[in-house]
XYZ file of C-alpha atoms in Angstrom:
124
model
C 0.000 0.000 0.000
C 0.932 3.642 -0.430
C 0.166 6.466 1.962
C 0.506 10.057 0.759
C 0.776 13.334 2.667
C 0.903 16.688 0.877
C 2.500 19.867 2.159
C 3.623 23.258 0.900
C 0.319 24.852 0.008
C -0.426 28.431 0.881
C -1.263 31.895 -0.354
C 0.735 33.484 -3.142
C 0.249 36.451 -5.449
C -0.325 36.012 -9.161
C 2.973 35.578 -10.949
C 4.576 34.005 -7.920
C 5.849 30.507 -7.267
C 5.131 27.707 -4.863
C 6.476 24.195 -4.418
C 4.296 21.371 -3.192
C 5.697 18.221 -1.649
C 4.150 14.800 -1.257
C 5.676 12.334 1.160
C 4.961 8.735 0.235
C 5.268 5.708 2.445
C 5.008 2.020 1.751
C 7.545 -0.620 0.860
C 6.945 -0.293 -2.902
C 6.180 3.425 -3.072
C 9.089 4.194 -5.400
C 7.750 1.818 -8.043
C 4.542 3.811 -8.568
C 3.688 6.532 -10.990
C 2.971 9.690 -9.014
C 0.596 12.437 -9.993
C -0.929 15.719 -8.969
C -4.586 16.621 -9.355
C -6.505 19.685 -8.257
C -10.060 20.656 -7.490
C -11.453 24.158 -7.267
C -14.711 24.926 -5.422
C -17.713 23.967 -7.514
C -15.584 22.309 -10.165
C -14.599 18.763 -10.985
C -11.247 17.325 -10.047
C -8.742 17.785 -12.844
C -5.434 16.235 -13.732
C -2.306 18.359 -13.395
C 0.812 16.240 -13.926
C 2.230 12.727 -13.661
C 5.706 11.234 -13.394
C 6.792 7.634 -13.823
C 8.702 5.535 -11.303
C 12.164 6.577 -12.498
C 11.363 10.238 -13.068
C 12.334 9.935 -16.720
C 8.864 10.482 -18.139
C 6.395 13.231 -17.359
C 3.121 14.511 -18.737
C 1.285 17.753 -18.007
C -2.157 19.172 -18.478
C -2.231 21.852 -21.151
C -3.292 24.423 -18.576
C -0.033 24.105 -16.632
C 2.440 23.082 -19.329
C 5.481 25.334 -19.296
C 4.677 26.676 -15.825
C 4.625 23.611 -13.565
C 7.284 20.943 -13.126
C 6.789 17.575 -11.478
C 9.785 15.727 -10.065
C 10.545 12.984 -7.591
C 13.288 11.937 -5.236
C 12.891 8.242 -4.601
C 15.610 8.240 -1.943
C 13.372 10.589 0.049
C 10.121 8.955 -1.065
C 8.909 12.373 -2.129
C 7.323 13.875 -5.223
C 7.276 17.614 -5.892
C 5.258 20.050 -7.920
C 7.076 23.282 -8.673
C 4.512 25.864 -9.693
C 5.683 29.046 -11.396
C 3.888 32.023 -12.916
C 0.858 31.178 -10.843
C -2.528 32.471 -11.932
C -5.740 32.983 -9.945
C -7.278 30.104 -11.875
C -4.666 27.813 -10.318
C -6.430 28.246 -6.976
C -7.556 24.816 -5.809
C -6.955 22.004 -3.394
C -4.049 20.042 -4.796
C -3.981 16.291 -4.303
C -1.068 13.926 -4.577
C -1.876 10.531 -6.051
C -0.168 7.266 -6.941
C -0.861 4.411 -9.310
C 0.889 1.278 -10.475
C 0.603 2.308 -14.134
C 2.150 5.289 -15.895
C 0.936 6.680 -19.178
C 1.185 10.001 -20.940
C -2.370 11.122 -20.384
C -4.826 12.815 -18.056
C -5.856 9.794 -15.984
C -9.569 10.468 -16.385
C -10.351 7.634 -14.007
C -8.021 8.962 -11.334
C -5.383 7.000 -9.485
C -5.416 4.241 -6.904
C -4.050 6.100 -3.885
C -4.740 9.647 -2.757
C -3.515 12.148 -0.241
C -5.847 14.457 1.661
C -4.859 17.586 -0.246
C -3.246 20.949 0.364
C -4.804 24.327 -0.394
C -3.201 26.652 -2.932
C -4.644 30.139 -3.218
C -3.416 32.600 -5.834
C -4.511 36.181 -5.338
C -4.864 38.699 -8.138
């Protein structure tokens, strides 16, 4: 099993940056694809980014491509989301997730394991 705990959310002005962290635990955590999703009030959950087990492959939603970077440090059992040039529309609860399968897509069905989320608020 995989347990996930997000941190690093907060309030930032438009144009600013923020880095989210997700600490993963479990004996096979490093073998999972790791992703970030977000959900704004009144809106559906949406895919943000995913990274494979080795960190060599990544895929991003069009809305964040070029601004966000997903990375992982398997020695620390941690995945990161570096968010730059933040916009008010990036405001959401951001969720870390994990799945046994990686693919270059939006994971419309979600992932197997989920964290509880961390709030990101971008002010205009």
